[in-house]
Coordinates of C-alpha atoms in Angstrom, one line a residue:
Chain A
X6 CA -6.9 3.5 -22.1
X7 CA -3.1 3.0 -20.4
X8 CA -4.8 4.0 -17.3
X9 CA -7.7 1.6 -17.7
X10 CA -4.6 -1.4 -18.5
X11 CA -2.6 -0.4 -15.5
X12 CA -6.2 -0.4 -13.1
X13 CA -7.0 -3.9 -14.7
X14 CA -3.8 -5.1 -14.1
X15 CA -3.1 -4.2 -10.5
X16 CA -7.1 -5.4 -10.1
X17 CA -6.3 -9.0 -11.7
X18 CA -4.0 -9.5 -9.3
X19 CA -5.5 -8.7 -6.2
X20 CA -8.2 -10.7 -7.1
X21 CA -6.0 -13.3 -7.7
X22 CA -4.4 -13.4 -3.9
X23 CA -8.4 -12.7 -2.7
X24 CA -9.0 -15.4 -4.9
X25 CA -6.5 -17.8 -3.5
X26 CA -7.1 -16.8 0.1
X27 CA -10.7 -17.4 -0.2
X28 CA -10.3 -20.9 -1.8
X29 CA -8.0 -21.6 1.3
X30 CA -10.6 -20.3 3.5
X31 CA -13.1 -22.9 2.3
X32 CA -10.6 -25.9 2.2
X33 CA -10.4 -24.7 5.8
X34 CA -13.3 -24.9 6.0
X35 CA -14.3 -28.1 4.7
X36 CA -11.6 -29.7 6.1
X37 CA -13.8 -28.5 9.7
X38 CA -17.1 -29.7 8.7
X39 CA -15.4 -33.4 7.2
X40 CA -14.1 -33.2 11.0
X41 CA -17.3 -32.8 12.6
X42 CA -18.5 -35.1 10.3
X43 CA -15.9 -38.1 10.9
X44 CA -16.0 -36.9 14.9
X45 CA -19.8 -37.7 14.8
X46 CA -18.9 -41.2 13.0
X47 CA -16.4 -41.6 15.0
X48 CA -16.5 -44.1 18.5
X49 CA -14.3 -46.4 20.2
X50 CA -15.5 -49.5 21.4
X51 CA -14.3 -51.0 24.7
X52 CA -14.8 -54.1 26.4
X53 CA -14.4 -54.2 30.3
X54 CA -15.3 -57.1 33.0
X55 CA -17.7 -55.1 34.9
X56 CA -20.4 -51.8 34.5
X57 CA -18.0 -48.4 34.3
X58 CA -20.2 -45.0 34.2
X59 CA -19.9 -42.4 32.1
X60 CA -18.2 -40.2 34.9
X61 CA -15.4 -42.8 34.9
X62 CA -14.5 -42.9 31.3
X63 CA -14.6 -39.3 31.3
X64 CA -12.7 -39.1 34.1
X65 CA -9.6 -41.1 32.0
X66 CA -9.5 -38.8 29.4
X67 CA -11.4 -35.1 28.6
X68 CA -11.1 -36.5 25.5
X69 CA -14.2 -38.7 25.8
X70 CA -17.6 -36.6 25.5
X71 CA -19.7 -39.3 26.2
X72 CA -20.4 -43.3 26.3
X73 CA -22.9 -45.7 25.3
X74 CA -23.6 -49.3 26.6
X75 CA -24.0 -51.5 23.9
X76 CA -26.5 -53.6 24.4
X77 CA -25.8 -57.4 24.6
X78 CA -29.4 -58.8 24.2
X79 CA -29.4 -59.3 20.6
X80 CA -26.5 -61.7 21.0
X81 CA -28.6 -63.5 24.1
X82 CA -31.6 -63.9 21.9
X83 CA -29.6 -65.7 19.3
X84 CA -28.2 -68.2 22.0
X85 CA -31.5 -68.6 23.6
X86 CA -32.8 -71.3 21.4
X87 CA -29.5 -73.5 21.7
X88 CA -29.0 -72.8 26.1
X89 CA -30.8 -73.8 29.0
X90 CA -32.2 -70.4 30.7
X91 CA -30.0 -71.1 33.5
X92 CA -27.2 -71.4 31.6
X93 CA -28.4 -68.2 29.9
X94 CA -28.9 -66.3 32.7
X95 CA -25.1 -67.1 34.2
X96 CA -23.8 -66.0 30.5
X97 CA -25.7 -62.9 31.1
X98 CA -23.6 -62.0 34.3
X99 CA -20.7 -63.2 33.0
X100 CA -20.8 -61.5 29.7
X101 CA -18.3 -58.7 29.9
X102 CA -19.8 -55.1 29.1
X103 CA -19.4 -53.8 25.6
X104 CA -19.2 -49.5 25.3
X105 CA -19.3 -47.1 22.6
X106 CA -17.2 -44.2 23.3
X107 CA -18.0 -40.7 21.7
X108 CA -15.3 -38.0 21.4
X109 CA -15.1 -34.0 22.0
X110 CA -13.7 -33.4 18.9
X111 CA -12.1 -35.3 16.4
X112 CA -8.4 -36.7 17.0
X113 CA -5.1 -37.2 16.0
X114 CA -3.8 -40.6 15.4
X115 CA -1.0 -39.4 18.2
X116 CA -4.2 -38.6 20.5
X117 CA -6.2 -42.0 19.8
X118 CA -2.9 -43.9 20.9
X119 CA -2.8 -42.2 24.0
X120 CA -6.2 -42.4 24.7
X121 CA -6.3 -46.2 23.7
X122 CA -3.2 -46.9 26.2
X123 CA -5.0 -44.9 29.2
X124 CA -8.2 -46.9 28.6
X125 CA -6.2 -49.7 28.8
X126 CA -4.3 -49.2 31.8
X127 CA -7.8 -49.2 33.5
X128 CA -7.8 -52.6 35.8
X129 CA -11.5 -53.5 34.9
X130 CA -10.7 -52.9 30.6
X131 CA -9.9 -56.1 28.7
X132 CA -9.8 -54.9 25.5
X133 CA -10.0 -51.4 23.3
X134 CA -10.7 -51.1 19.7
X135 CA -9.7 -47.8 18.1
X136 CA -9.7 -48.6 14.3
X137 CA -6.7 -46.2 14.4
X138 CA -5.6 -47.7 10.8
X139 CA -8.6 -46.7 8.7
X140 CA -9.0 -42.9 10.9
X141 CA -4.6 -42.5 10.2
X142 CA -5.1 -42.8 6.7
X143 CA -8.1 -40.5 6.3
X144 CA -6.9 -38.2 8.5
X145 CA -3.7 -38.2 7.2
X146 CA -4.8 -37.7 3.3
X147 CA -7.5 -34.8 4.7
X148 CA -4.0 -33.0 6.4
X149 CA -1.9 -33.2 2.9
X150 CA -4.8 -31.5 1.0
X151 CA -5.4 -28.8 3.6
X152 CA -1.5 -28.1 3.3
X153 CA -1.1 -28.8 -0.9
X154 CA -4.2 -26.1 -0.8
X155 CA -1.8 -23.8 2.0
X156 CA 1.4 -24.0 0.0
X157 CA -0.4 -23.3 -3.3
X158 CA -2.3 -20.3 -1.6
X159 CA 1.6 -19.1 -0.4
X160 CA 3.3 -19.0 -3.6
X161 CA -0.1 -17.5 -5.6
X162 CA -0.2 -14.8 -3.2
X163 CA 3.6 -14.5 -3.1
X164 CA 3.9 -14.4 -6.9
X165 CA 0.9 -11.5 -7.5
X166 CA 2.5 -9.4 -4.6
X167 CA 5.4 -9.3 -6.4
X168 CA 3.2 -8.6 -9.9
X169 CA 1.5 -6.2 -8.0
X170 CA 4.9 -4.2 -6.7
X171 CA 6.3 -4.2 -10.3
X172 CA 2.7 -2.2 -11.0
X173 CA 3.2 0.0 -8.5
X174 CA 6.5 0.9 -9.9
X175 CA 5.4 1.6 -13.3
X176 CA 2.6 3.8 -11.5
X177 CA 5.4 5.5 -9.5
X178 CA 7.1 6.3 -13.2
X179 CA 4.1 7.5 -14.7
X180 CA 3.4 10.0 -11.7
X181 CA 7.1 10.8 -11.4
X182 CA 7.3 13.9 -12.8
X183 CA 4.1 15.4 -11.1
X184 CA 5.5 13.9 -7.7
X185 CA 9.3 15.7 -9.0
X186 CA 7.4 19.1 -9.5
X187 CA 5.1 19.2 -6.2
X188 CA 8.3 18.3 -4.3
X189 CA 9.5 21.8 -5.7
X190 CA 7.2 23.5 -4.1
X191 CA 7.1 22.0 -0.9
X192 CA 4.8 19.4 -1.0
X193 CA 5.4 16.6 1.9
X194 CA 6.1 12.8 0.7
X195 CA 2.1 12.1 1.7
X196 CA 0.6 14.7 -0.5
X197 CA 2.8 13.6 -3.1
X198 CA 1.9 10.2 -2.9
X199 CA -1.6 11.0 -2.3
X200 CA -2.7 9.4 -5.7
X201 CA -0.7 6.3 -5.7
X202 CA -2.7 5.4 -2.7
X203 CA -6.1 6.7 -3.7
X204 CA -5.2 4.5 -7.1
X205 CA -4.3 1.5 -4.5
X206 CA -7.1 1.9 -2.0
X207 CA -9.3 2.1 -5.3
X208 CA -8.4 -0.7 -7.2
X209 CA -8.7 -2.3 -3.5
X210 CA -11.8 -2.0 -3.2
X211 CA -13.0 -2.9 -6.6
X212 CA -10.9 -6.3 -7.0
X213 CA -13.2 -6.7 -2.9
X214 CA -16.2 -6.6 -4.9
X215 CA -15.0 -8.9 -8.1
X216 CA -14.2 -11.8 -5.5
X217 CA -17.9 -11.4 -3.6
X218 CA -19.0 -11.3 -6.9
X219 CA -16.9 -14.1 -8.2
X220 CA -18.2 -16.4 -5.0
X221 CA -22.3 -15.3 -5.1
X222 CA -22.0 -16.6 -8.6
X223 CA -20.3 -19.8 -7.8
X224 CA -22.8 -20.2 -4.6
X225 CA -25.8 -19.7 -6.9
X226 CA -24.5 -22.3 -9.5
X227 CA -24.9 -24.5 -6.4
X228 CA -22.4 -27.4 -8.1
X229 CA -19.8 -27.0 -4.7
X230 CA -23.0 -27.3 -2.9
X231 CA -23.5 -30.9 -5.0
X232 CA -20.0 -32.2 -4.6
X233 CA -19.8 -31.5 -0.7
X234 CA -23.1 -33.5 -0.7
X235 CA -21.8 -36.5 -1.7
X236 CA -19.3 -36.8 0.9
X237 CA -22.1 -36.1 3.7
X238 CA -21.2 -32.4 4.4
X239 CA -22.5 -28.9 4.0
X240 CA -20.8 -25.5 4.4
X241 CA -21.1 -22.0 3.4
X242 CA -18.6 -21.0 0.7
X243 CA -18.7 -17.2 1.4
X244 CA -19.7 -15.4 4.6
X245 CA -20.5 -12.7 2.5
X246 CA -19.7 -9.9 6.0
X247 CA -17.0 -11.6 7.6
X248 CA -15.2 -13.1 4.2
X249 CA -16.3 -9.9 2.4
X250 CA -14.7 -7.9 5.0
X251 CA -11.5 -10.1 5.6
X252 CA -10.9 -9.6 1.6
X253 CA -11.0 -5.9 2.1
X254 CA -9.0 -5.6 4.7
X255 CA -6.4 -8.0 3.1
X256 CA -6.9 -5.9 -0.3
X257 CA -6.2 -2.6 1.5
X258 CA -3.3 -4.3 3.4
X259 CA -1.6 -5.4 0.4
X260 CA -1.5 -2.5 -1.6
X261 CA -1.6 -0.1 0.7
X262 CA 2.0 -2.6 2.6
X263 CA 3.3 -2.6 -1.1
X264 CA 2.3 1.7 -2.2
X265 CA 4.4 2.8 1.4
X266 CA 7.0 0.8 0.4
X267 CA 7.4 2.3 -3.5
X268 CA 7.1 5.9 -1.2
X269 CA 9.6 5.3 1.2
X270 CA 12.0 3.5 -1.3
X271 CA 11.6 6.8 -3.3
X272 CA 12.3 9.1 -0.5
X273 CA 15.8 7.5 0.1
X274 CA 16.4 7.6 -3.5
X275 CA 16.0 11.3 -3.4
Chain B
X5 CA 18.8 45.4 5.9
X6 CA 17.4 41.5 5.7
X7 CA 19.3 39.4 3.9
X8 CA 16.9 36.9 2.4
X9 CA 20.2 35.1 1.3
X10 CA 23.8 34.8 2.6
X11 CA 26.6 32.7 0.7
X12 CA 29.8 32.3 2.7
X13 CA 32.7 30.3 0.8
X14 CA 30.4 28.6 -0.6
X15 CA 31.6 25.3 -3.1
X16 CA 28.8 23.3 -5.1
X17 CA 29.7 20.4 -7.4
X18 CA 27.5 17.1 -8.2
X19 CA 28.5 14.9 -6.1
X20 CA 32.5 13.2 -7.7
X21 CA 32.8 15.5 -10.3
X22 CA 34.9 18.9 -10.1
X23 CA 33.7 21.4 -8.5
X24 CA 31.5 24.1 -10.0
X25 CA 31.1 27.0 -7.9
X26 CA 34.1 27.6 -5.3
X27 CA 34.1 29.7 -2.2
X28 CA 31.6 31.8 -3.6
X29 CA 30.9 34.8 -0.8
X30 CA 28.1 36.4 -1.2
X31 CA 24.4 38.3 -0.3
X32 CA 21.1 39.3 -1.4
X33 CA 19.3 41.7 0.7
X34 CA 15.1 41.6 1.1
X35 CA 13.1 43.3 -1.4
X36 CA 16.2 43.2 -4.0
X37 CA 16.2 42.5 -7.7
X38 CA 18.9 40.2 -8.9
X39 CA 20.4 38.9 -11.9
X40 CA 23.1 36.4 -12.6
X41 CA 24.8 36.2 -15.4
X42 CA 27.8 33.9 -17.1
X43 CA 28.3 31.6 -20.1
X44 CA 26.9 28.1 -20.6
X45 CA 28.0 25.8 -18.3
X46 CA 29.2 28.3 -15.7
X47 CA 26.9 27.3 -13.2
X48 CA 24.3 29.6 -12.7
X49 CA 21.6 27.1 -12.8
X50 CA 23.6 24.9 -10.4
X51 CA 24.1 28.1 -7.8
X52 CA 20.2 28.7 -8.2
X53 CA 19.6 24.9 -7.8
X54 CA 21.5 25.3 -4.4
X55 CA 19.4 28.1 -3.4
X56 CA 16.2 25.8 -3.8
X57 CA 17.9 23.1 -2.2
X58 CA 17.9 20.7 -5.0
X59 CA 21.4 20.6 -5.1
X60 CA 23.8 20.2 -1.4
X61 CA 26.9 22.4 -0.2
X62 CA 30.1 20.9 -0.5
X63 CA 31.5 23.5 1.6
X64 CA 31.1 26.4 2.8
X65 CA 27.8 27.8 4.4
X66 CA 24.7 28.6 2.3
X67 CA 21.1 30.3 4.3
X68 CA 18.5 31.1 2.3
X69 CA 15.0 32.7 4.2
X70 CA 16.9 32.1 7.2
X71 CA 17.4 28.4 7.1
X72 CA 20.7 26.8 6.5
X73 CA 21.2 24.9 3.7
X74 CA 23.6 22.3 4.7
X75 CA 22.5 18.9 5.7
X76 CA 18.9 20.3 5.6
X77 CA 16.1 17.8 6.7
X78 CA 13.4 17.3 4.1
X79 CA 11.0 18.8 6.6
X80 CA 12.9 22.0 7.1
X81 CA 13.3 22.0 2.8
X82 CA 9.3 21.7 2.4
X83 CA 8.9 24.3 4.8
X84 CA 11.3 26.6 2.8
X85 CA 9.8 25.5 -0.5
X86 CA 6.8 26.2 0.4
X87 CA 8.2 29.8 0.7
X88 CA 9.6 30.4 -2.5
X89 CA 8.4 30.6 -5.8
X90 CA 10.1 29.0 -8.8
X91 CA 10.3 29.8 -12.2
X92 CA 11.8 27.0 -14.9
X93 CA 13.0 27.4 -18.5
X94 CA 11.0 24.2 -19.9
X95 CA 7.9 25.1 -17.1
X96 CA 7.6 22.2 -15.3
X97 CA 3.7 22.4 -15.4
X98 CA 1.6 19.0 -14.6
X99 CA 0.3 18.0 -18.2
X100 CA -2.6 16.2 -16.0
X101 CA -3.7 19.4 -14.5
X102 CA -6.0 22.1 -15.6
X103 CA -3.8 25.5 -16.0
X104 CA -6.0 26.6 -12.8
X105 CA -5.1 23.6 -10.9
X106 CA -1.8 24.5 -12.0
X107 CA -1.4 27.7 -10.3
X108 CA -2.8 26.8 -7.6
X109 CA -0.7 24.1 -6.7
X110 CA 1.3 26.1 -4.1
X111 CA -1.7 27.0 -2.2
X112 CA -3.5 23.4 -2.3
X113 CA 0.4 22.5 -0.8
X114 CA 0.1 25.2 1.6
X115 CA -3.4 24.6 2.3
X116 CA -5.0 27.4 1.6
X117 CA -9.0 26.9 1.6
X118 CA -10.9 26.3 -2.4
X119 CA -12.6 30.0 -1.7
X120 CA -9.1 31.9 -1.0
X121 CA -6.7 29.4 -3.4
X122 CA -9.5 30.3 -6.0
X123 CA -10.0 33.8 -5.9
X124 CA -6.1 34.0 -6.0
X125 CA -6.3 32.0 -8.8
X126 CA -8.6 34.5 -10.9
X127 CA -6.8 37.2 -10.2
X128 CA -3.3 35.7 -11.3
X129 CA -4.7 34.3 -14.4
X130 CA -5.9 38.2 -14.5
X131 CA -2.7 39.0 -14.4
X132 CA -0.6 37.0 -16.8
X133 CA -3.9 37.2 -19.4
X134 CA -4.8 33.3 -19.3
X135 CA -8.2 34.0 -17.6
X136 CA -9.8 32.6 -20.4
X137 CA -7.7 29.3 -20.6
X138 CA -8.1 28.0 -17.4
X139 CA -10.0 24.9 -18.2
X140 CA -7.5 23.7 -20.3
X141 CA -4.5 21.8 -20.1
X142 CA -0.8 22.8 -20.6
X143 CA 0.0 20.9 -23.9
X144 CA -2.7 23.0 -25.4
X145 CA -1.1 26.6 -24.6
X146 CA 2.2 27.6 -26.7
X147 CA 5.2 28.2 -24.7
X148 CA 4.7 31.6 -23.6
X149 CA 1.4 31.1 -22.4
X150 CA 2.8 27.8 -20.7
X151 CA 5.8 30.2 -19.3
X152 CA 3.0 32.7 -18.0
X153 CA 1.0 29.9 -16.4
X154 CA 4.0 29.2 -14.2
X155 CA 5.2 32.8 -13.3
X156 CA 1.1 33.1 -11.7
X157 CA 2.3 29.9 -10.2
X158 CA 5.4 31.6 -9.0
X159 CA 3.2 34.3 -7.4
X160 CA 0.5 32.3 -6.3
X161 CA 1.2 31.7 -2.5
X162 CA 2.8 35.4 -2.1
X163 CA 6.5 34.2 -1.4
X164 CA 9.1 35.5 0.1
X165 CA 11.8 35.2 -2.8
X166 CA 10.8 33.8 -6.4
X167 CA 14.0 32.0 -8.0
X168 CA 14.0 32.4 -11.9
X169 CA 15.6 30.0 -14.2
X170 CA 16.2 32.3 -17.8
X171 CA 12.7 32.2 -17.4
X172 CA 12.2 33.9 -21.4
X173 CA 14.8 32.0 -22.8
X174 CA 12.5 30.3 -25.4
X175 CA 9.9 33.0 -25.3
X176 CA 8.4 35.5 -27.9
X177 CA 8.6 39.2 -27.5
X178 CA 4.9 39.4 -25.8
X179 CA 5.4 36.7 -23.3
X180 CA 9.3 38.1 -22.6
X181 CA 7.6 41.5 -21.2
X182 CA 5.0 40.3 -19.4
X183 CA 7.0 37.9 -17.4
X184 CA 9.7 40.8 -16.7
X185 CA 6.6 43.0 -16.0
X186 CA 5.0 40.6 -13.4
X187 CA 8.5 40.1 -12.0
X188 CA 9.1 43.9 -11.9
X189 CA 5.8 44.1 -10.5
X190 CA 6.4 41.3 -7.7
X191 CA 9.8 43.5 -6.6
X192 CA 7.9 46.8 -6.4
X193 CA 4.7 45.9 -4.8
X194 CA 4.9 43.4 -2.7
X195 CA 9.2 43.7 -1.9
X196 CA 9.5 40.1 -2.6
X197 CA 13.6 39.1 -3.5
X198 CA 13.9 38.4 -7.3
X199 CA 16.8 36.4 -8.4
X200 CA 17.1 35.6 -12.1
X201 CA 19.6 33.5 -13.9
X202 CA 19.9 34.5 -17.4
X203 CA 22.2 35.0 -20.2
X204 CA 21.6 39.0 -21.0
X205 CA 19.9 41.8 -18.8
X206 CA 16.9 42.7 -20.5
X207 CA 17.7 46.9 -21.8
X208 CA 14.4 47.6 -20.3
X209 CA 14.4 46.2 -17.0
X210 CA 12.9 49.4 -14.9
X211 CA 13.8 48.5 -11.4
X212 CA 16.9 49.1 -9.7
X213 CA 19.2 45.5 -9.4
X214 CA 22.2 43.8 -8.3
X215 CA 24.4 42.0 -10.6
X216 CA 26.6 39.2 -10.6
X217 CA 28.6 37.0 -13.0
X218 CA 29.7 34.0 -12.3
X219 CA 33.4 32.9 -14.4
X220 CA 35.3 30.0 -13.5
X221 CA 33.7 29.0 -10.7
X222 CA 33.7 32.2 -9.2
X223 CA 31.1 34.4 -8.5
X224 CA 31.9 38.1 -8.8
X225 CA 29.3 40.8 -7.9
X226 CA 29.2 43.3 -10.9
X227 CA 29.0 47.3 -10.0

């Protein structure tokens, strides 16, 4: 039954870091997708006195992925009622070009400045319109809940590696004398260790399969799913090989970091 | 002849306290059968302690199975451990462990193969009469039987010299003669070096042996 306790404990808080990490993971990314999502949205619009190709917008900045004309004849057909054709027509020439530009990926408000003043620089640009304010503010409230989500993940996984050391001592006293008496007769530090870390690698490995389990039940519930909806985005909660294994290796890591630690800090005692 | 141990001026003390044993000179030769004797507190368990290598030389020199005990790497003290059999006063059995897994502790250390470690095993048990008790656990044998558990432990791996800590000090009369008898029995057939601390020289100890008596710190060989 003490053994049971001292499994469930050292368990508990594995799956707490797993826990944490994992949540991080798919803040991450979120974060990613909203990105993709907001880069898709995302244009600016540009007014110059005469036609500029794509090659010479992207030619500015690598930035720019791509650009769109925007298409003046809507504004003609208004005007067509209340000018003379003629007059029409020399409107038509005159009328400076309007473009839509499309982006690689999606920027920093440091990045949009830049490109805004390059754009501008251009001879044949009159005018550039970023909407920089709205995109800071976003962008700006998406980077303090990726890094709340970061600090919080820190200090849970700071706190239960601590937790989990302070298990591994009370192991260490439980085992103490059987590790004393196989010193006696010879036994190297490994072979006296040997069931700390089977306990470790164990208890690993079990607290790997809580958090899979943990995050195929959230994933079936669907109600992340739901939320992430609502804001226009879709991503999948747990990769369940590469998170799976990224928890297991972190789980091993941890306890098997914290076990050689307890081992060597006894060897010097001795 | 070998000496399995050699003891020049040897001083042992624990660590800032007074010294316990000083300049102690000193031998055992291969294949002997040794007591030592003295009062409580003497140091007879801290001389045998040194000859394990539990405790350090403060001075002097100390070799024991050829390796020198001063400033001896944990490696090298394994390796000599894993040559020498010990026998304690309170057992120092692992409660966790079936008496079988008990005895054969020394050979899973010295990895010896399950066939050979538990064929050994059988026999030992034989030996010491515990054949039928070795699926159980220590806590569930008296003190004798534990005390017999650990001399087949002692034996187990064959060693060199077997290191015996008044290894019937808490025993019945049964349990007394069959740990002098395996010990005997050790000496005799297979020459290995007995060294037993203990407060009287059992009258019917059969082998021939060395004695020495430790007073005052000093360790005096006995004629």
């Amino acid at each position: 039954m003490k053994s049971l306790k001292n499994h469930f404990s050292l368990i508990i808080a594995l799956f707490t870091v797993l826990f944490s990490v994992q949540i991080y993971v798919a803040v991450d990314r979120t974060i990613k997708a909203y990105e993709e999502h907001l880069k898709n949205d995302y244009s600016i619009i540009v007014v110059s006195n005469k036609m500029l190709s794509e090659a010479e917008f992207k030619a500015l900045d690598n930035l720019i992925e791509r650009s769109e004309t925007i298409a003046t004849d809507q504004v003609l057909e208004r005007l067509k009622g209340e000018m003379s054709k003629k007059n029409l027509d020399l409107l038509k020439v005159t009328l400076p070009k309007f473009y839509r530009l499309y982006l690689s990926r999606f920027p920093t408000p440091q990045e949009i400045e830049k490109l805004q003043k390059r754009l501008q620089k251009h001879s044949a640009i009159e005018r550039v319109e970023g909407y920089a304010q709205t995109h800071d503010t976003v962008y700006k409230l998406m980077l303090l809940f990726k890094d709340v989500v970061q600090i919080f993940s820190i200090a849970i996984a700071a706190v239960t590696s601590m937790l989990i050391f302070k298990e591994m001592r009370l192991w260490q006293f439980q085992h103490a004398e059987r590790m004393s008496i196989m010193a006696l007769f010879g036994a190297p530090v490994w072979l006296r260790s040997a069931v700390l870390f089977r306990l470790a690698i164990v208890d690993a490995i079990i607290a790997t399969i809580a958090v899979c389990g943990a995050f195929f039940i959230i994933d079936q519930y669907g109600w992340m799913d739901k939320v992430l909806q609502t804001v226009g985005i879709s991503i999948e909660l747990f990769d369940f090989v590469d998170d799976a294994v990224r928890s297991l290796v972190i789980a091993l890591g941890v306890s098997i970091v914290l076990t050689l630690t307890i081992v060597i800090g006894n060897t010097e005692e001795e | 002849m070998d000496k399995v141990i050699t003891a020049e001026n040897l001083s042992l003390s624990y660590k800032d306290f007074e010294t316990i044993i000083s300049k102690a000179t000193f031998s055992i030769d291969a294949g002997s059968f040794v007591f030592i004797t003295g009062a409580s507190g003497s140091g007879k368990s801290t001389l045998l302690k040194s000859l394990y290598g539990a405790i350090e030389p403060q001075g002097g020199q100390l070799i024991v199975g050829g390796v020198k005990m001063n400033k001896i790497s944990t490696s090298k003290l394994n390796f000599l451990r894993r040559h020498i059999g010990i026998v304690f006063q309170d057992y120092k059995l692992i409660k966790e462990w079936t008496i079988e897994k008990n005895v054969m502790l020394p050979l899973i250390i010295s990895g010896y193969t399950k066939d050979v470690s538990s064929e050994q095993v059988q026999k030992l048990l034989g030996h010491v009469k515990l054949i039928h008790q070795a699926g159980k656990y220590p806590p569930e044998l008296s003190g004798g039987e534990q005390q017999r558990v650990a001399m087949a432990r002692a034996l187990a791996h064959n060693p060199i010299l077997i290191l015996a800590d008044e290894p019937t000090g808490n025993l019945d009369e049964y349990s007394s003669e069959v740990i002098w008898n395996l010990l005997e029995g050790a000496n005799t057939q297979l020459k290995t070096t007995i060294v037993v601390v203990t407060h009287h020289i059992p009258s019917s100890i059969n082998v021939p042996y060395k004695h020495f008596h430790i007073e005052m710190g000093t360790v005096h060989e006995i004629a």
